[in-house]
């Protein structure tokens, strides 16, 4: 953390410089919602509005998904924040518990809201029941470590430090005690909003959502207690990717709610520890996104990127009722790891904006019939009589696709360690008659193919006719680098009468 | 159900009616739900095939009497649609509620609902099909349902408007005392012809 | 199990189907079964009564025999309300298979109503979803192979193959542990209660508090997200109306144990 800050300021300076240049060409642009595009906000150098005035104020802290009300202040104040560190078991999914480490007893931690220029007296209190020491690094702090070393607190102790909130924006806070990744993975993150002096434009509803990735030694939704898995965390291979720390934290009865006609604002953070979020609301378009939680907004955004340790503010207006699904659009995370929440909008329909399904009709496409050639090949496969080797191979190919390929795969490559390959197989080369024999009698027990050991159970395929066995065998022998040759119907019939061979024969 | 006898019956019915009632002599359209033979037991314990309902515009839905939650709303939805009609339009509309729970919904259970909800027997018919026909009538009406372990049902709640020939001309899943305006417009239109 | 099958054979002396072939139905013992679907009303598992199921999907030639006995189901006679216009459209004529429909291939382009009528004509019915899922959990040697990743990968192979090639014959694949063929890897199959698949058309809304669409517990969701094969079957069945037909939708019949 300490080494990061100089880099950050350099970057910030570069960004501010480029913004100033870009602003020159459009100095007539006006906006009531944001600082004029021609000027920068001045950053931390212009963020000090002098000493705190009036009596100190106790900050309103809220549990997610709630957000404290706007500060409504016009002068800098002294704000006292008291945040408890709580280690506790909570559900992470239905029937699954996890030992979370939290700021304020929730994941994400309590939402903190102050105004630019405020002086914040911060108290971090580590409960006596805690197992671990903890600290806090607030990204909204100007100063080495963001408060981390000033707040390193043993169980049953409390630390205090004070900072002035010089930069407006939405900032992540997190625990920075070693191993940092593990503390974050266990849920130690939250958001602090530093309002610009004029405040944010008013909206009807504000919600607090934070994404995090979780690593367990158990499988997704495996019932019982799920212990933390350091190895998976290092591999960045999470078991769960969640909004607000629990699968279903914001669905069902806990869904976010709003009414048609309202403006909704989401304060969305990403605690990580590893994944970058592709944050998206299905069925909505963000009217504004204060990307990266900064001063300016982009308009008309579908999906906004939220890095680990970053945040964004997004506003949208609800036109039609229904359920809007919040997802990480890195989409397997949403449907297979839990990164899904619901915003339920109630109110009257407006069919001029969204009709719903209007009609379901038969669609014929440009071709109503299957591939003729393939069908006639399949027909030939079932026929009796004399076929050339080429005809047998063509027929066998269709049959192979319909039965053998499910295990041995379309190109005979098999499945390593489970189903032996048929392609370029030394087992087949050693005795080509093994092909029809194994098809008809199956194969049980250990077998070595191309240097690898297999020990699966292939059942006898006695449901196949002699023609089919002959054609499949001929196809296999003439494919994928196998030695070639032919199996006739009569040979297949004779092999059917034989005693089953031994798997290990010849080895 | 024997489909052969179904079709024989249909053929017989058509030829017989050709003499008695000229308006019904036309063959039943292929997209009419009345292509399905469906003997129903009504709230007054009569057994009638729903084909006898041909000739009048119908509002149809499926429900079950022991349902506490949505089904009372389905009855309410039917009433709400009726309230949007003139007396002349009301007289041209019949309402048919078909139970998906024939095992429990005998005439007594059905008539209890009719009495409790003050349904006008001249316009409202509550009826149960035979057990084996429930899936079929749900199939022609496009209603999905599942019997739960506790005897309740999960089901789609829909009002379906049939013209006099039994063809589906409108459908709504807006249930409650404020009916879907487009659906009401369709009912008004067809009952004014 | 074997005795059940024997009883069912005796109970089904219909239409001269026995011949020299093995019994057309396999008996399955049933029991409590953990579905891949999440049933809020049956968290401890669904109960499957003993039943029998056709070993193979119904084929073109078998369905043709039915149409000859029950001509009202021929494609030029069936009312539209029971079967859409594409019903059996791949056949050469209403009572002739032609070169696009081999006798031994499973019959496809059939509606739920037509499939139900076929089974009823044999004194049988379509299998219920729970029965189908229970039977389809087996591989060649185990009655429940679903936890085996190799098995899962195998049955998924079918879904990655294009559907513009001719279907293999019914019964080409090895039978599963119950003696039933082709539950995977050949065609989709109608179930009697396909319309009980109350799945939201937008599956992403799992956890949606909107319950009014389905009276009671709301839409079904998946308990076992890794079982994509079941997820896709459910999605397919839930997308269809009872009069619909598709190029890959066939069926087989089942009977409850007497």
mmCIF file of C-alpha atoms in Angstrom, chain C residues 88-238:
data_model
loop_
_atom_site.group_PDB
_atom_site.id
_atom_site.type_symbol
_atom_site.label_atom_id
_atom_site.label_comp_id
_atom_site.label_asym_id
_atom_site.label_seq_id
_atom_site.Cartn_x
_atom_site.Cartn_y
_atom_site.Cartn_z
ATOM 1 C CA UNK C 88 -44.616 -35.881 -39.653
ATOM 2 C CA UNK C 89 -43.660 -33.534 -42.488
ATOM 3 C CA UNK C 90 -40.503 -35.556 -43.150
ATOM 4 C CA UNK C 91 -42.527 -38.569 -44.222
ATOM 5 C CA UNK C 92 -43.134 -39.057 -47.941
ATOM 6 C CA UNK C 93 -46.918 -39.272 -47.488
ATOM 7 C CA UNK C 94 -49.484 -39.508 -44.695
ATOM 8 C CA UNK C 95 -49.004 -43.279 -44.599
ATOM 9 C CA UNK C 96 -45.630 -43.697 -46.280
ATOM 10 C CA UNK C 97 -42.164 -43.214 -44.807
ATOM 11 C CA UNK C 98 -40.066 -42.512 -47.904
ATOM 12 C CA UNK C 99 -36.328 -41.991 -48.036
ATOM 13 C CA UNK C 100 -36.130 -39.340 -45.292
ATOM 14 C CA UNK C 101 -37.612 -41.597 -42.651
ATOM 15 C CA UNK C 102 -35.973 -44.985 -42.180
ATOM 16 C CA UNK C 103 -38.180 -47.607 -40.522
ATOM 17 C CA UNK C 104 -35.813 -48.142 -37.577
ATOM 18 C CA UNK C 105 -35.165 -44.492 -36.834
ATOM 19 C CA UNK C 106 -37.009 -42.951 -33.899
ATOM 20 C CA UNK C 107 -40.112 -41.103 -35.012
ATOM 21 C CA UNK C 108 -39.713 -37.330 -34.678
ATOM 22 C CA UNK C 109 -41.859 -34.348 -35.691
ATOM 23 C CA UNK C 110 -44.589 -35.672 -33.378
ATOM 24 C CA UNK C 111 -46.690 -33.571 -31.031
ATOM 25 C CA UNK C 112 -47.336 -34.368 -27.376
ATOM 26 C CA UNK C 113 -50.966 -35.135 -28.222
ATOM 27 C CA UNK C 114 -49.961 -37.632 -30.921
ATOM 28 C CA UNK C 115 -47.359 -39.256 -28.672
ATOM 29 C CA UNK C 116 -49.915 -39.559 -25.859
ATOM 30 C CA UNK C 117 -52.476 -41.074 -28.232
ATOM 31 C CA UNK C 118 -49.934 -43.648 -29.404
ATOM 32 C CA UNK C 119 -49.183 -44.756 -25.840
ATOM 33 C CA UNK C 120 -52.873 -44.805 -24.911
ATOM 34 C CA UNK C 121 -53.559 -47.074 -27.865
ATOM 35 C CA UNK C 122 -51.227 -49.581 -26.169
ATOM 36 C CA UNK C 123 -52.833 -49.124 -22.760
ATOM 37 C CA UNK C 124 -49.739 -47.180 -21.721
ATOM 38 C CA UNK C 125 -48.857 -43.517 -21.186
ATOM 39 C CA UNK C 126 -45.902 -41.209 -21.639
ATOM 40 C CA UNK C 127 -43.336 -41.412 -18.834
ATOM 41 C CA UNK C 128 -43.459 -38.719 -16.188
ATOM 42 C CA UNK C 129 -40.465 -36.425 -15.963
ATOM 43 C CA UNK C 130 -39.349 -37.922 -12.648
ATOM 44 C CA UNK C 131 -39.452 -41.391 -14.167
ATOM 45 C CA UNK C 132 -37.525 -40.272 -17.212
ATOM 46 C CA UNK C 133 -34.874 -38.499 -15.161
ATOM 47 C CA UNK C 134 -34.590 -41.495 -12.830
ATOM 48 C CA UNK C 135 -34.120 -43.944 -15.721
ATOM 49 C CA UNK C 136 -31.699 -41.594 -17.482
ATOM 50 C CA UNK C 137 -29.417 -41.295 -14.444
ATOM 51 C CA UNK C 138 -28.030 -44.758 -15.226
ATOM 52 C CA UNK C 139 -25.118 -45.693 -17.425
ATOM 53 C CA UNK C 140 -24.373 -49.194 -18.711
ATOM 54 C CA UNK C 141 -23.302 -50.519 -15.323
ATOM 55 C CA UNK C 142 -24.568 -48.158 -12.607
ATOM 56 C CA UNK C 143 -28.103 -47.038 -11.813
ATOM 57 C CA UNK C 144 -26.880 -43.579 -10.855
ATOM 58 C CA UNK C 145 -23.796 -42.466 -12.748
ATOM 59 C CA UNK C 146 -24.511 -38.762 -12.499
ATOM 60 C CA UNK C 147 -21.622 -37.893 -10.224
ATOM 61 C CA UNK C 148 -19.101 -39.329 -12.670
ATOM 62 C CA UNK C 149 -17.572 -36.471 -14.662
ATOM 63 C CA UNK C 150 -16.665 -38.827 -17.500
ATOM 64 C CA UNK C 151 -20.296 -39.881 -17.837
ATOM 65 C CA UNK C 152 -21.429 -36.287 -17.836
ATOM 66 C CA UNK C 153 -18.976 -35.436 -20.540
ATOM 67 C CA UNK C 154 -20.144 -38.421 -22.566
ATOM 68 C CA UNK C 155 -23.815 -37.488 -22.549
ATOM 69 C CA UNK C 156 -22.948 -33.913 -23.392
ATOM 70 C CA UNK C 157 -21.271 -35.057 -26.596
ATOM 71 C CA UNK C 158 -24.700 -35.419 -28.177
ATOM 72 C CA UNK C 159 -25.479 -31.772 -27.585
ATOM 73 C CA UNK C 160 -22.365 -30.662 -29.388
ATOM 74 C CA UNK C 161 -23.136 -32.698 -32.510
ATOM 75 C CA UNK C 162 -25.011 -30.878 -35.290
ATOM 76 C CA UNK C 163 -28.598 -31.977 -35.822
ATOM 77 C CA UNK C 164 -28.525 -31.822 -39.631
ATOM 78 C CA UNK C 165 -27.442 -35.424 -40.017
ATOM 79 C CA UNK C 166 -29.717 -38.410 -40.207
ATOM 80 C CA UNK C 167 -30.650 -39.996 -36.903
ATOM 81 C CA UNK C 168 -29.135 -43.377 -36.071
ATOM 82 C CA UNK C 169 -31.536 -46.261 -35.582
ATOM 83 C CA UNK C 170 -33.236 -46.702 -32.224
ATOM 84 C CA UNK C 171 -31.387 -49.228 -30.087
ATOM 85 C CA UNK C 172 -27.961 -48.694 -31.645
ATOM 86 C CA UNK C 173 -26.440 -47.635 -28.340
ATOM 87 C CA UNK C 174 -25.814 -50.068 -25.503
ATOM 88 C CA UNK C 175 -28.577 -50.461 -22.928
ATOM 89 C CA UNK C 176 -28.199 -48.849 -19.521
ATOM 90 C CA UNK C 177 -28.241 -50.740 -16.234
ATOM 91 C CA UNK C 178 -32.031 -50.975 -16.380
ATOM 92 C CA UNK C 179 -31.968 -52.387 -19.907
ATOM 93 C CA UNK C 180 -33.146 -49.122 -21.470
ATOM 94 C CA UNK C 181 -31.476 -47.768 -24.634
ATOM 95 C CA UNK C 182 -31.036 -44.278 -26.037
ATOM 96 C CA UNK C 183 -32.156 -42.113 -23.137
ATOM 97 C CA UNK C 184 -29.178 -39.980 -24.059
ATOM 98 C CA UNK C 185 -27.548 -39.414 -27.393
ATOM 99 C CA UNK C 186 -30.450 -39.874 -29.789
ATOM 100 C CA UNK C 187 -33.509 -37.625 -29.475
ATOM 101 C CA UNK C 188 -35.367 -35.400 -27.032
ATOM 102 C CA UNK C 189 -38.361 -37.223 -25.569
ATOM 103 C CA UNK C 190 -41.800 -36.004 -24.592
ATOM 104 C CA UNK C 191 -42.887 -36.607 -21.033
ATOM 105 C CA UNK C 192 -46.482 -36.859 -19.895
ATOM 106 C CA UNK C 193 -46.040 -33.848 -17.644
ATOM 107 C CA UNK C 194 -43.824 -31.750 -19.919
ATOM 108 C CA UNK C 195 -46.132 -28.854 -19.086
ATOM 109 C CA UNK C 196 -45.170 -29.133 -15.423
ATOM 110 C CA UNK C 197 -41.809 -27.591 -16.276
ATOM 111 C CA UNK C 198 -42.594 -24.198 -14.842
ATOM 112 C CA UNK C 199 -39.326 -22.656 -15.847
ATOM 113 C CA UNK C 200 -39.104 -18.958 -16.444
ATOM 114 C CA UNK C 201 -38.458 -18.190 -20.090
ATOM 115 C CA UNK C 202 -35.571 -16.083 -18.867
ATOM 116 C CA UNK C 203 -33.669 -18.564 -16.764
ATOM 117 C CA UNK C 204 -31.405 -15.832 -15.431
ATOM 118 C CA UNK C 205 -34.152 -14.737 -13.080
ATOM 119 C CA UNK C 206 -33.628 -17.493 -10.533
ATOM 120 C CA UNK C 207 -34.428 -15.921 -7.211
ATOM 121 C CA UNK C 208 -36.907 -13.524 -8.765
ATOM 122 C CA UNK C 209 -39.470 -12.653 -6.093
ATOM 123 C CA UNK C 210 -42.162 -12.570 -8.776
ATOM 124 C CA UNK C 211 -44.377 -15.517 -7.892
ATOM 125 C CA UNK C 212 -47.708 -14.510 -9.367
ATOM 126 C CA UNK C 213 -46.910 -16.121 -12.699
ATOM 127 C CA UNK C 214 -46.952 -19.521 -11.090
ATOM 128 C CA UNK C 215 -49.380 -19.986 -8.239
ATOM 129 C CA UNK C 216 -47.523 -21.362 -5.240
ATOM 130 C CA UNK C 217 -43.814 -21.785 -5.102
ATOM 131 C CA UNK C 218 -42.775 -20.024 -8.281
ATOM 132 C CA UNK C 219 -40.508 -21.214 -11.036
ATOM 133 C CA UNK C 220 -38.360 -24.303 -10.740
ATOM 134 C CA UNK C 221 -34.647 -23.893 -10.469
ATOM 135 C CA UNK C 222 -31.698 -26.190 -10.848
ATOM 136 C CA UNK C 223 -30.192 -27.793 -7.781
ATOM 137 C CA UNK C 224 -27.335 -29.428 -9.621
ATOM 138 C CA UNK C 225 -25.924 -26.776 -11.922
ATOM 139 C CA UNK C 226 -23.286 -29.074 -13.307
ATOM 140 C CA UNK C 227 -25.897 -31.387 -14.751
ATOM 141 C CA UNK C 228 -26.231 -29.449 -17.975
ATOM 142 C CA UNK C 229 -27.783 -32.392 -19.768
ATOM 143 C CA UNK C 230 -30.847 -32.257 -17.535
ATOM 144 C CA UNK C 231 -30.921 -28.459 -17.665
ATOM 145 C CA UNK C 232 -31.080 -28.575 -21.462
ATOM 146 C CA UNK C 233 -33.820 -31.233 -21.475
ATOM 147 C CA UNK C 234 -35.899 -29.155 -19.101
ATOM 148 C CA UNK C 235 -35.346 -26.004 -21.140
ATOM 149 C CA UNK C 236 -36.398 -27.872 -24.290
ATOM 150 C CA UNK C 237 -39.549 -29.362 -22.769
ATOM 151 C CA UNK C 238 -40.531 -26.064 -21.217
#
